[in-house]
CSV table of C-alpha atoms in Angstrom, one decimal:
chain,number,residue,atom,x,y,z
A,22,MET,CA,27.0,-8.6,6.6
A,23,ASP,CA,24.1,-7.4,8.8
A,24,LEU,CA,21.1,-9.6,9.2
A,25,SER,CA,19.0,-6.9,7.2
A,26,THR,CA,21.6,-7.0,4.3
A,27,MET,CA,21.5,-10.8,4.2
A,28,SER,CA,17.4,-10.9,4.2
A,29,LYS,CA,17.2,-8.2,0.7
A,30,ARG,CA,19.9,-10.2,-0.8
A,31,LEU,CA,18.0,-13.3,-0.4
A,32,GLN,CA,14.7,-12.1,-1.0
A,33,GLY,CA,16.2,-11.0,-4.5
A,34,GLY,CA,17.5,-14.8,-4.6
A,35,GLN,CA,21.3,-14.4,-4.0
A,36,TYR,CA,22.9,-16.0,-1.2
A,37,PRO,CA,25.1,-13.8,1.4
A,38,GLU,CA,28.5,-13.9,1.6
A,39,TYR,CA,29.1,-15.8,5.2
A,40,PRO,CA,32.5,-15.0,7.1
A,41,ALA,CA,35.2,-17.6,8.0
A,42,ASP,CA,33.4,-17.6,11.9
A,43,ALA,CA,29.8,-18.1,10.6
A,44,ASN,CA,30.1,-21.8,12.1
A,45,SER,CA,30.1,-20.6,15.2
A,46,LEU,CA,28.1,-20.0,18.5
A,47,GLU,CA,28.8,-16.5,18.7
A,48,TYR,CA,28.7,-15.9,15.0
A,49,ALA,CA,25.0,-17.0,15.2
A,50,ARG,CA,24.0,-15.3,19.0
A,51,GLN,CA,25.3,-12.1,16.9
A,52,LEU,CA,22.6,-12.8,13.7
A,53,ASP,CA,19.7,-13.0,17.0
A,54,ASN,CA,20.9,-9.9,18.4
A,55,GLN,CA,20.3,-8.4,14.7
A,56,ASP,CA,16.9,-9.7,14.7
A,57,LYS,CA,13.9,-7.4,15.0
A,58,LEU,CA,11.5,-10.4,15.4
A,59,ARG,CA,12.9,-12.0,18.6
A,60,HIS,CA,10.8,-10.5,20.9
A,61,LEU,CA,8.5,-12.6,19.4
A,62,ARG,CA,9.7,-15.5,20.3
A,63,GLN,CA,8.7,-14.5,24.1
A,64,GLN,CA,5.1,-15.2,22.7
A,65,PHE,CA,5.6,-18.7,23.3
A,66,ILE,CA,6.0,-21.9,25.2
A,67,LEU,CA,8.4,-23.9,23.7
A,68,PRO,CA,8.9,-27.8,25.4
A,69,SER,CA,11.8,-28.0,27.7
A,70,LYS,CA,14.2,-31.0,27.6
A,71,LYS,CA,12.7,-32.2,30.7
A,72,SER,CA,9.3,-31.7,29.7
A,73,LEU,CA,9.8,-33.5,26.6
A,74,LYS,CA,10.3,-36.7,29.0
A,75,LYS,CA,6.8,-36.3,31.0
A,76,LYS,CA,4.8,-39.6,30.9
A,77,ALA,CA,2.3,-37.7,33.6
A,78,LEU,CA,0.4,-34.5,33.6
A,79,ASN,CA,1.4,-32.8,36.8
A,80,GLY,CA,0.1,-29.4,36.9
A,81,THR,CA,3.6,-27.5,35.1
A,82,ILE,CA,4.2,-26.6,31.7
A,83,PRO,CA,7.8,-25.8,30.5
A,84,GLY,CA,9.6,-22.9,31.6
A,85,ASN,CA,7.2,-22.5,34.9
A,86,THR,CA,9.0,-21.7,38.8
A,87,SER,CA,5.6,-23.0,40.6
A,88,THR,CA,2.6,-24.8,39.6
A,89,HIS,CA,0.8,-22.0,38.4
A,90,PRO,CA,-0.3,-22.9,34.7
A,91,VAL,CA,0.3,-18.9,34.0
A,92,THR,CA,3.4,-18.3,36.2
A,93,ASN,CA,6.4,-17.5,33.6
A,94,GLY,CA,10.2,-18.4,33.6
A,95,VAL,CA,12.8,-16.6,33.7
A,96,ASN,CA,12.2,-14.9,30.8
A,97,GLY,CA,8.7,-16.1,29.9
A,98,THR,CA,10.4,-19.1,27.5
A,99,ASN,CA,11.1,-22.3,29.1
A,100,GLY,CA,13.9,-20.3,31.2
A,101,GLU,CA,15.6,-19.8,28.0
A,102,THR,CA,18.6,-17.2,28.6
A,103,ASN,CA,19.5,-17.3,24.8
A,104,GLY,CA,23.4,-17.4,25.5
A,105,HIS,CA,23.6,-14.9,28.6
A,106,GLY,CA,22.8,-16.6,31.5
A,107,SER,CA,22.8,-20.4,32.8
A,108,VAL,CA,20.2,-22.6,33.2
A,109,ASN,CA,19.8,-26.5,34.4
A,110,ASP,CA,20.4,-28.2,31.2
A,111,ASP,CA,17.0,-30.3,31.5
A,112,ASP,CA,15.4,-27.0,31.8
A,113,GLU,CA,16.4,-25.6,28.5
A,114,SER,CA,13.7,-25.1,25.5
A,115,SER,CA,14.0,-27.9,23.3
A,116,ILE,CA,15.4,-27.0,19.5
A,117,TYR,CA,11.9,-26.8,18.4
A,118,PHE,CA,12.3,-27.7,14.6
A,119,VAL,CA,8.5,-29.2,13.5
A,120,GLY,CA,6.1,-26.2,13.1
A,121,ASN,CA,5.5,-27.6,9.4
A,122,SER,CA,3.5,-30.1,11.8
A,123,LEU,CA,2.0,-28.3,14.7
A,124,GLY,CA,3.4,-25.1,15.6
A,125,ALA,CA,4.4,-23.6,19.7
A,126,GLN,CA,1.8,-23.2,21.6
A,127,PRO,CA,1.3,-18.9,22.0
A,128,LYS,CA,0.7,-18.0,25.5
A,129,ALA,CA,-2.4,-16.0,24.5
A,130,VAL,CA,-4.1,-19.4,24.1
A,131,ARG,CA,-4.2,-19.9,27.6
A,132,HIS,CA,-6.5,-16.4,28.7
A,133,TYR,CA,-8.3,-16.3,24.8
A,134,ILE,CA,-9.7,-19.4,25.9
A,135,ASP,CA,-10.3,-18.7,29.6
A,136,ALA,CA,-12.0,-15.8,28.1
A,137,GLN,CA,-14.3,-17.8,26.4
A,138,LEU,CA,-15.2,-20.2,29.1
A,139,GLU,CA,-15.9,-17.3,31.3
A,140,THR,CA,-18.2,-15.9,28.7
A,141,TRP,CA,-20.1,-19.6,28.2
A,142,ALA,CA,-20.0,-19.8,32.2
A,143,SER,CA,-21.2,-16.7,33.1
A,144,ILE,CA,-24.0,-15.8,30.0
A,145,GLY,CA,-24.6,-19.2,28.7
A,146,VAL,CA,-26.2,-19.0,25.2
A,147,GLY,CA,-26.0,-15.1,24.9
A,148,GLY,CA,-22.1,-15.7,24.3
A,149,HIS,CA,-23.2,-15.5,20.7
A,150,PHE,CA,-24.4,-11.8,21.0
A,151,THR,CA,-22.9,-10.2,23.5
A,152,ASN,CA,-19.7,-8.4,23.3
A,153,LEU,CA,-18.0,-8.5,26.9
A,154,GLU,CA,-15.9,-5.4,28.0
A,155,GLU,CA,-12.1,-6.4,28.9
A,156,SER,CA,-12.4,-9.7,26.9
A,157,PRO,CA,-10.2,-10.2,23.5
A,158,LEU,CA,-12.6,-12.1,21.8
A,159,VAL,CA,-15.7,-10.8,20.0
A,160,ALA,CA,-19.4,-12.1,20.6
A,161,TRP,CA,-19.3,-15.9,19.1
A,162,GLN,CA,-21.3,-15.5,16.2
A,163,ASP,CA,-19.0,-13.0,14.7
A,164,MET,CA,-15.9,-15.1,15.7
A,165,ALA,CA,-15.1,-16.7,12.5
A,166,GLU,CA,-15.7,-13.8,10.7
A,167,ASP,CA,-13.0,-11.8,12.8
A,168,CYS,CA,-10.6,-14.3,12.6
A,169,GLY,CA,-11.0,-13.9,8.5
A,170,ARG,CA,-9.9,-10.5,9.0
A,171,LYS,CA,-7.3,-11.0,11.0
A,172,SER,CA,-6.1,-13.7,8.5
A,173,ALA,CA,-5.6,-11.3,5.9
A,174,ASP,CA,-2.3,-10.6,5.4
A,175,LEU,CA,-1.7,-14.4,5.9
A,176,VAL,CA,-2.7,-15.2,2.5
A,177,GLY,CA,-3.1,-12.0,1.1
A,178,ALA,CA,-7.0,-11.7,0.6
A,179,SER,CA,-9.9,-9.4,1.5
A,180,PRO,CA,-11.7,-10.5,4.6
A,181,SER,CA,-14.5,-11.4,2.7
A,182,GLU,CA,-12.7,-14.0,0.7
A,183,ILE,CA,-12.1,-15.3,4.0
A,184,VAL,CA,-14.1,-18.4,5.3
A,185,ILE,CA,-13.0,-20.0,8.4
A,186,MET,CA,-14.9,-23.4,9.4
A,187,ASN,CA,-13.8,-27.1,9.8
A,188,THR,CA,-11.0,-28.6,9.4
A,189,LEU,CA,-8.3,-29.0,5.8
A,190,SER,CA,-9.8,-32.6,4.4
A,191,ALA,CA,-13.1,-31.3,5.1
A,192,ASN,CA,-12.6,-28.2,3.0
A,193,LEU,CA,-11.3,-29.7,0.8
A,194,HIS,CA,-14.4,-31.8,-0.1
A,195,LEU,CA,-16.3,-28.9,0.1
A,196,MET,CA,-14.0,-26.8,-2.5
A,197,MET,CA,-14.2,-30.0,-4.6
A,198,ALA,CA,-18.1,-30.4,-4.3
A,199,SER,CA,-18.7,-26.7,-5.8
A,200,PHE,CA,-15.7,-26.4,-8.4
A,201,TYR,CA,-15.4,-30.2,-9.7
A,202,ARG,CA,-18.3,-30.1,-12.0
A,203,PRO,CA,-16.8,-33.4,-14.3
A,204,THR,CA,-17.9,-33.7,-17.8
A,205,GLU,CA,-17.5,-36.7,-20.3
A,206,LYS,CA,-15.2,-34.8,-21.9
A,207,ARG,CA,-13.2,-32.8,-19.0
A,208,HIS,CA,-12.9,-34.7,-16.0
A,209,LYS,CA,-9.7,-34.8,-14.9
A,210,VAL,CA,-7.3,-33.2,-12.2
A,211,ILE,CA,-4.2,-32.6,-12.0
A,212,LEU,CA,-2.0,-33.1,-8.8
A,213,GLU,CA,1.8,-34.0,-7.6
A,214,TRP,CA,3.0,-37.3,-7.8
A,215,ARG,CA,3.3,-37.6,-4.0
A,216,PRO,CA,0.1,-35.6,-2.6
A,217,PHE,CA,-0.3,-35.9,1.3
A,218,PRO,CA,-2.6,-38.8,2.1
A,219,SER,CA,-5.7,-36.7,3.3
A,220,ASP,CA,-5.3,-35.0,-0.6
A,221,HIS,CA,-4.9,-37.5,-2.6
A,222,TYR,CA,-8.0,-39.3,-0.7
A,223,VAL,CA,-10.3,-36.3,-1.4
A,224,ILE,CA,-9.2,-36.1,-4.8
A,225,GLU,CA,-9.7,-40.0,-5.6
A,226,SER,CA,-13.0,-40.3,-3.8
A,227,GLN,CA,-14.4,-37.2,-5.4
A,228,ILE,CA,-13.9,-39.0,-8.8
A,229,GLN,CA,-15.5,-42.0,-8.1
A,230,TRP,CA,-18.4,-39.9,-6.3
A,231,ASN,CA,-18.8,-38.6,-9.8
A,232,GLY,CA,-18.7,-42.2,-10.7
A,233,LEU,CA,-15.5,-42.0,-12.7
A,234,ASP,CA,-12.2,-44.2,-12.8
A,235,PRO,CA,-9.8,-42.7,-10.5
A,236,LYS,CA,-7.1,-43.9,-13.1
A,237,GLN,CA,-8.5,-42.1,-15.5
A,238,SER,CA,-9.1,-38.7,-14.2
A,239,MET,CA,-5.9,-38.3,-11.6
A,240,VAL,CA,-3.0,-37.0,-13.6
A,241,GLN,CA,-0.1,-37.1,-11.0
A,242,LEU,CA,2.7,-35.0,-12.0
A,243,GLN,CA,6.5,-36.7,-11.8
A,244,PRO,CA,9.6,-34.9,-10.4
A,245,ASP,CA,12.9,-35.2,-11.5
A,246,ASP,CA,15.8,-37.4,-9.6
A,247,ASP,CA,16.1,-34.7,-7.0
A,248,PHE,CA,12.6,-34.7,-6.4
A,249,TYR,CA,12.0,-31.4,-7.9
A,250,LEU,CA,8.9,-30.0,-10.0
A,251,SER,CA,10.2,-27.7,-12.1
A,252,THR,CA,7.1,-24.8,-13.3
A,253,GLU,CA,8.6,-25.8,-17.1
A,254,HIS,CA,7.4,-29.7,-16.9
A,255,ILE,CA,3.9,-28.7,-14.6
A,256,LEU,CA,3.0,-26.5,-17.8
A,257,SER,CA,4.1,-28.9,-20.1
A,258,GLU,CA,1.6,-31.6,-18.4
A,259,ILE,CA,-0.5,-28.5,-17.9
A,260,ASP,CA,-1.0,-28.4,-21.8
A,261,LYS,CA,-0.6,-32.2,-22.4
A,262,HIS,CA,-4.0,-33.2,-20.7
A,263,ALA,CA,-5.6,-29.3,-20.6
A,264,GLU,CA,-8.7,-30.7,-23.1
A,265,GLU,CA,-9.7,-33.4,-20.7
A,266,THR,CA,-8.8,-31.3,-17.2
A,267,ALA,CA,-11.6,-29.9,-15.4
A,268,MET,CA,-9.6,-29.1,-12.1
A,269,ILE,CA,-5.8,-28.5,-11.4
A,270,LEU,CA,-5.3,-28.8,-7.1
A,271,LEU,CA,-1.5,-28.4,-6.3
A,272,PRO,CA,0.4,-27.8,-3.0
A,273,GLY,CA,1.1,-24.4,-2.6
A,274,ILE,CA,4.8,-25.7,-0.9
A,275,GLN,CA,5.3,-29.5,-1.3
A,276,TYR,CA,5.5,-31.5,2.0
A,277,TYR,CA,8.3,-33.7,1.5
A,278,SER,CA,10.6,-32.2,-0.5
A,279,GLY,CA,9.8,-28.4,0.8
A,280,GLN,CA,9.8,-26.9,-2.6
A,281,LEU,CA,7.4,-23.7,-3.3
A,282,LEU,CA,5.5,-23.9,-6.5
A,283,ASP,CA,5.4,-20.5,-8.5
A,284,ILE,CA,1.7,-19.9,-7.1
A,285,GLU,CA,1.5,-16.6,-9.2
A,286,HIS,CA,2.4,-18.0,-13.2
A,287,ILE,CA,1.0,-21.8,-12.6
A,288,THR,CA,-2.4,-20.2,-11.9
A,289,LYS,CA,-2.4,-17.1,-14.1
A,290,TYR,CA,-1.0,-19.3,-17.3
A,291,THR,CA,-3.6,-21.9,-16.7
A,292,GLN,CA,-6.4,-19.6,-16.6
A,293,GLN,CA,-5.0,-17.5,-19.9
A,294,LYS,CA,-4.9,-20.5,-22.1
A,295,TYR,CA,-7.4,-22.6,-20.4
A,296,PRO,CA,-9.7,-20.8,-18.8
A,297,HIS,CA,-12.4,-23.5,-18.3
A,298,ILE,CA,-9.9,-25.3,-15.9
A,299,ILE,CA,-10.3,-24.2,-12.1
A,300,VAL,CA,-6.9,-24.1,-10.2
A,301,GLY,CA,-7.4,-25.0,-6.6
A,302,TRP,CA,-4.5,-24.8,-3.8
A,303,ASP,CA,-3.6,-27.1,-1.2
A,304,LEU,CA,-2.0,-24.4,1.2
A,305,ALA,CA,-1.0,-26.3,4.4
A,306,HIS,CA,2.5,-26.0,4.3
A,307,ALA,CA,2.6,-22.0,3.2
A,308,ALA,CA,-0.3,-20.4,5.1
A,309,GLY,CA,1.9,-18.3,8.2
A,310,ASN,CA,4.8,-19.5,6.2
A,311,VAL,CA,5.2,-17.4,2.7
A,312,GLU,CA,3.7,-14.8,1.5
A,313,LEU,CA,0.7,-15.1,-0.3
A,314,LYS,CA,-1.4,-12.9,-2.4
A,315,LEU,CA,-4.3,-15.1,-3.5
A,316,HIS,CA,-6.4,-12.0,-4.6
A,317,ASP,CA,-4.3,-10.7,-7.0
A,318,TRP,CA,-2.6,-14.1,-8.4
A,319,ASN,CA,-6.9,-14.6,-9.3
A,320,VAL,CA,-6.6,-18.0,-7.4
A,321,ASP,CA,-9.9,-19.5,-8.0
A,322,TRP,CA,-9.8,-21.4,-4.2
A,323,ALA,CA,-7.3,-22.6,-2.0
A,324,CYS,CA,-8.0,-24.5,2.1
A,325,TRP,CA,-5.0,-24.4,4.6
A,326,CYS,CA,-4.9,-25.9,7.9
A,327,THR,CA,-3.8,-23.2,11.1
A,328,TYR,CA,-2.0,-25.7,13.5
A,329,LYS,CA,1.1,-25.6,11.6
A,330,TYR,CA,2.6,-22.5,11.2
A,331,ILE,CA,-0.2,-20.5,12.5
A,332,CYS,CA,0.1,-22.0,15.6
A,333,ALA,CA,-3.6,-22.5,16.7
A,334,GLY,CA,-3.0,-26.0,17.9
A,335,PRO,CA,-3.4,-29.6,17.1
A,336,GLY,CA,-6.4,-30.1,14.8
A,337,ALA,CA,-7.3,-26.7,15.2
A,338,ILE,CA,-9.8,-25.3,12.8
A,339,ALA,CA,-9.0,-24.7,9.1
A,340,GLY,CA,-9.8,-21.7,6.7
A,341,ALA,CA,-10.6,-21.5,3.1
A,342,PHE,CA,-10.0,-18.6,0.5
A,343,VAL,CA,-12.7,-18.2,-2.3
A,344,HIS,CA,-12.1,-15.4,-4.8
A,345,GLU,CA,-14.6,-12.6,-5.3
A,346,ARG,CA,-15.6,-13.7,-8.4
A,347,HIS,CA,-17.2,-17.0,-6.9
A,348,GLY,CA,-18.9,-15.7,-3.6
A,349,LYS,CA,-21.6,-13.1,-5.7
A,350,VAL,CA,-24.4,-12.9,-5.3
A,351,GLU,CA,-27.2,-11.6,-7.2
A,352,HIS,CA,-31.0,-11.1,-7.6
A,353,LYS,CA,-33.7,-12.1,-10.0
A,354,GLN,CA,-37.2,-11.9,-10.1
A,355,GLY,CA,-39.2,-15.0,-9.5
A,356,PRO,CA,-42.5,-15.9,-11.1
A,357,GLY,CA,-44.3,-14.3,-8.4
A,358,GLY,CA,-42.3,-11.5,-7.7
A,359,GLU,CA,-40.6,-12.4,-5.2
A,360,SER,CA,-36.7,-12.0,-4.9
A,361,ILE,CA,-34.2,-15.4,-5.6
A,362,PRO,CA,-30.7,-15.3,-5.2
A,363,VAL,CA,-28.1,-16.4,-7.6
A,364,PHE,CA,-25.4,-17.9,-6.5
A,365,ARG,CA,-22.7,-20.8,-7.7
A,366,HIS,CA,-23.3,-24.0,-6.5
A,367,ARG,CA,-22.1,-25.2,-3.1
A,368,LEU,CA,-23.2,-27.8,-0.6
A,369,GLU,CA,-25.5,-25.1,2.0
A,370,GLY,CA,-25.4,-25.2,6.0
A,371,TRP,CA,-27.4,-23.0,8.2
A,372,TYR,CA,-23.9,-20.7,9.0
A,373,GLY,CA,-23.4,-19.9,4.8
A,374,HIS,CA,-26.9,-18.6,5.7
A,375,ASP,CA,-26.9,-14.5,5.4
A,376,LYS,CA,-26.3,-13.2,9.7
A,377,SER,CA,-29.0,-10.7,8.9
A,378,SER,CA,-32.0,-13.4,8.3
A,379,ARG,CA,-30.0,-16.8,9.7
A,380,PHE,CA,-32.8,-16.3,12.3
A,381,ASN,CA,-35.7,-16.1,10.4
A,382,MET,CA,-35.5,-20.0,10.3
A,383,ASP,CA,-37.4,-19.8,6.9
A,384,ASN,CA,-35.3,-22.7,5.3
A,385,LYS,CA,-34.9,-19.8,1.9
A,386,PHE,CA,-31.1,-20.3,1.9
A,387,GLU,CA,-29.6,-16.8,1.3
A,388,PRO,CA,-26.5,-17.2,1.1
A,389,THR,CA,-23.7,-14.7,2.9
A,390,PRO,CA,-21.8,-12.5,-0.3
A,391,GLY,CA,-18.1,-14.0,-0.5
A,392,ALA,CA,-16.5,-17.0,1.0
A,393,GLY,CA,-18.5,-16.8,4.3
A,394,GLY,CA,-21.7,-18.6,2.3
A,395,TYR,CA,-19.8,-21.7,1.9
A,396,GLN,CA,-19.9,-22.4,5.8
A,397,LEU,CA,-21.7,-24.8,7.0
A,398,SER,CA,-22.5,-25.4,10.6
A,399,ASN,CA,-21.7,-23.3,13.8
A,400,PRO,CA,-18.4,-23.1,14.3
A,401,SER,CA,-16.5,-24.1,17.8
A,402,ALA,CA,-16.0,-21.3,19.8
A,403,ILE,CA,-12.9,-23.2,21.4
A,404,ASP,CA,-11.3,-23.4,18.4
A,405,LEU,CA,-12.1,-19.8,17.3
A,406,ALA,CA,-10.3,-18.4,20.7
A,407,SER,CA,-7.5,-20.6,20.5
A,408,LEU,CA,-7.2,-19.3,17.0
A,409,SER,CA,-7.7,-15.8,17.3
A,410,ALA,CA,-4.7,-16.3,20.1
A,411,ALA,CA,-2.4,-17.2,17.8
A,412,LEU,CA,-3.3,-14.6,14.8
A,413,SER,CA,-2.7,-11.9,17.8
A,414,VAL,CA,0.6,-12.7,17.6
A,415,PHE,CA,0.9,-12.1,13.9
A,416,GLY,CA,-0.9,-8.9,14.6
A,417,GLN,CA,2.5,-8.1,16.1
A,418,THR,CA,4.1,-8.0,12.7
A,419,SER,CA,4.0,-9.0,8.8
A,420,MET,CA,4.3,-11.9,6.9
A,421,HIS,CA,6.7,-9.8,5.3
A,422,ASP,CA,8.9,-9.2,7.8
A,423,LEU,CA,8.5,-13.3,8.8
A,424,ARG,CA,9.5,-14.4,5.1
A,425,SER,CA,12.7,-12.2,5.7
A,426,LYS,CA,13.8,-13.8,8.8
A,427,SER,CA,12.4,-17.4,7.8
A,428,LEU,CA,15.0,-16.4,4.6
A,429,ALA,CA,17.7,-15.9,6.7
A,430,LEU,CA,17.2,-18.6,9.0
A,431,THR,CA,17.0,-21.4,6.2
A,432,ALA,CA,20.1,-19.9,4.1
A,433,TYR,CA,22.1,-20.2,7.6
A,434,ALA,CA,20.9,-23.5,7.8
A,435,GLN,CA,21.8,-24.5,4.7
A,436,HIS,CA,25.3,-23.0,4.9
A,437,LEU,CA,26.1,-25.7,7.4
A,438,LEU,CA,25.1,-28.1,6.5
A,439,ASP,CA,27.0,-27.4,2.7
A,440,CYS,CA,29.7,-27.0,5.7
A,441,ILE,CA,29.2,-30.7,7.1
A,442,LEU,CA,29.3,-32.0,3.8
A,443,ALA,CA,32.5,-30.2,2.7
A,444,HIS,CA,34.4,-31.7,6.0
A,445,SER,CA,32.8,-35.3,5.8
A,446,SER,CA,35.5,-38.3,5.9
A,447,SER,CA,32.9,-40.4,4.5
A,448,GLU,CA,33.5,-41.9,1.0
A,449,LYS,CA,29.6,-41.3,0.4
A,450,PRO,CA,27.6,-37.9,1.4
A,451,PRO,CA,26.1,-39.1,4.4
A,452,PHE,CA,22.9,-36.6,3.1
A,453,ARG,CA,21.7,-34.8,0.6
A,454,CYS,CA,19.3,-31.6,0.5
A,455,ILE,CA,16.4,-32.4,-1.6
A,456,THR,CA,14.9,-28.9,-1.4
A,457,PRO,CA,15.6,-26.2,-3.5
A,458,ARG,CA,18.6,-24.1,-3.4
A,459,ASP,CA,17.1,-21.1,-4.4
A,460,PRO,CA,15.8,-19.6,-0.9
A,461,LEU,CA,12.9,-18.3,-3.4
A,462,GLN,CA,11.9,-21.8,-4.3
A,463,ARG,CA,10.6,-23.1,-0.5
A,464,GLY,CA,9.3,-21.9,2.9
A,465,THR,CA,10.7,-22.7,5.9
A,466,GLN,CA,11.8,-26.1,5.8
A,467,ILE,CA,14.6,-28.3,4.3
A,468,SER,CA,14.1,-31.9,3.7
A,469,VAL,CA,17.4,-33.5,4.8
A,470,LEU,CA,17.7,-37.1,3.1
A,471,LEU,CA,19.6,-39.2,4.6
A,472,ARG,CA,21.5,-42.3,3.6
A,473,GLU,CA,19.2,-44.9,4.8
A,474,GLU,CA,21.7,-46.6,7.5
A,475,LEU,CA,22.6,-43.8,9.5
A,476,MET,CA,18.8,-42.5,10.2
A,477,ASP,CA,19.0,-44.4,13.5
A,478,GLN,CA,21.8,-43.2,15.0
A,479,VAL,CA,20.8,-39.5,14.3
A,480,SER,CA,17.2,-39.8,15.1
A,481,LYS,CA,18.7,-40.8,18.6
A,482,ALA,CA,21.2,-38.2,19.0
A,483,LEU,CA,18.6,-35.3,18.3
A,484,VAL,CA,16.3,-36.7,20.9
A,485,GLU,CA,19.0,-36.9,23.1
A,486,GLY,CA,20.0,-33.4,22.2
A,487,GLY,CA,16.4,-32.4,22.7
A,488,VAL,CA,15.8,-31.8,19.5
A,489,VAL,CA,12.2,-31.7,17.9
A,490,CYS,CA,11.6,-32.4,14.5
A,491,ASP,CA,9.9,-35.0,12.1
A,492,LYS,CA,10.8,-37.9,9.6
A,493,ARG,CA,8.9,-38.7,6.4
A,494,LYS,CA,9.5,-41.9,5.4
A,495,PRO,CA,11.6,-42.6,3.1
A,496,GLY,CA,14.4,-41.2,4.8
A,497,VAL,CA,14.1,-37.6,5.0
A,498,ILE,CA,14.6,-35.4,7.6
A,499,ARG,CA,12.2,-31.9,8.0
A,500,VAL,CA,14.5,-29.3,9.2
A,501,ALA,CA,11.8,-26.1,9.7
A,502,PRO,CA,13.1,-23.5,12.0
A,503,VAL,CA,10.0,-21.5,12.2
A,504,ALA,CA,10.5,-17.2,12.2
A,505,LEU,CA,8.1,-16.6,15.0
A,506,TYR,CA,10.1,-18.2,17.2
A,507,CYS,CA,13.3,-19.9,16.2
A,508,THR,CA,16.7,-18.3,16.3
A,509,PHE,CA,20.3,-18.7,14.6
A,510,GLU,CA,21.3,-20.3,17.8
A,511,ASP,CA,18.8,-22.8,17.7
A,512,VAL,CA,20.1,-23.2,13.9
A,513,TYR,CA,23.5,-23.4,14.9
A,514,ASN,CA,23.0,-26.1,18.0
A,515,PHE,CA,20.7,-28.6,16.1
A,516,MET,CA,23.4,-28.9,12.9
A,517,ARG,CA,26.1,-29.0,16.1
A,518,ILE,CA,23.8,-31.8,17.1
A,519,LEU,CA,24.0,-33.4,13.5
A,520,ARG,CA,27.6,-32.9,12.8
A,521,THR,CA,28.1,-35.2,16.0
A,522,ALA,CA,26.0,-37.8,15.3
A,523,LEU,CA,27.2,-38.1,11.7
A,524,ALA,CA,30.9,-38.0,13.0
């Protein structure tokens, strides 16, 4: 079965039938040779085994053969040969399976940031309004809007429904400030049992800000013994608390288990039965990872970061979606005949003011129609340059194609994990996978829950083998082969190291 057929089968929710030699380096390389996205790996700088040991800056980056920061290595990615040559072991790229925490660096980032710095140095404040020839960037005041347009395919929305601003937690606060309007009767927020701490803090503090008790107003959905939250269970809890609920805020992908929730069905069910409930989504682990259709799914609002799967850099500027029905700006006539804007309440800021009259400085807020009206401040041009560079790589493919490869990568990883368990000689299984086996219920992540006593030896072996992946207490290793820059050979080598460590 070729890679294309495999991906189509997985898109239908079915696993492929792997041949007898699937657990071999040769088979992994065959899949890589069939991968139409394999060229995208050359767009990234991956840490090398040597660079992971770096203790001080020395003017070099992985893959370079000199100290010049933009000189390419053997093939532009850390001296990588993908099995078709030989390089020094320390110069080989790491197995970078941690894109669910921080994506690898796109090579374009240095070029885009250099362009921003040259613009600043050359024309100063004029950079806000000037498009320089030969620059990959638009004028600074247009950069957020430009990045919004380039993000449309990532989240399935019209550009006017996307705003690039702030960071994830700040945007969650801003969205809740506008959309969480509790009453004495309806004040509850339905969330997951184990939200990422920032989400928990945001929800808890917003409830307290409104003078309410989190113990009474937070409804945390509990999973089963396999850390699985079934859609049926979620809907039944919504039914149970609906008349007291003001908002639902759930993750597109649960960060610990890696489960992809049914965003479309949960949103539609809630809005049809309980139109008073606002449905929001934290897409930190979903944006740039799985296909999303936020507009078509009628999601009220959503937020995401850009430093994980979108690869815009640590702490990078974040994004938010506001459905067009919540971004409308209409006008009514005031008592003196003046035009008064009518719009959804939100915390207001200068950059939320319509660009056409923003510099009138008259302190009469005229919101930008759409999600842009929820902006507060002049965004960092350096942050936007980094994001624009990352989005330029996404512009060379589509979320559909990335998702197709992702399904194949994680299915192959699951197959090799199954092989390790099948050949384990221990009385108790050394691990279990808590991410759903259904390929349509997960993104680019498989969470491996190790027996507690094995964590130290496995972690040590992964580090020594040049593997970068993260651990989440209690006992989970999150394995995330990102389609943009990871290979089937990476998956095979990871499993070889894991199998040896467990033995």
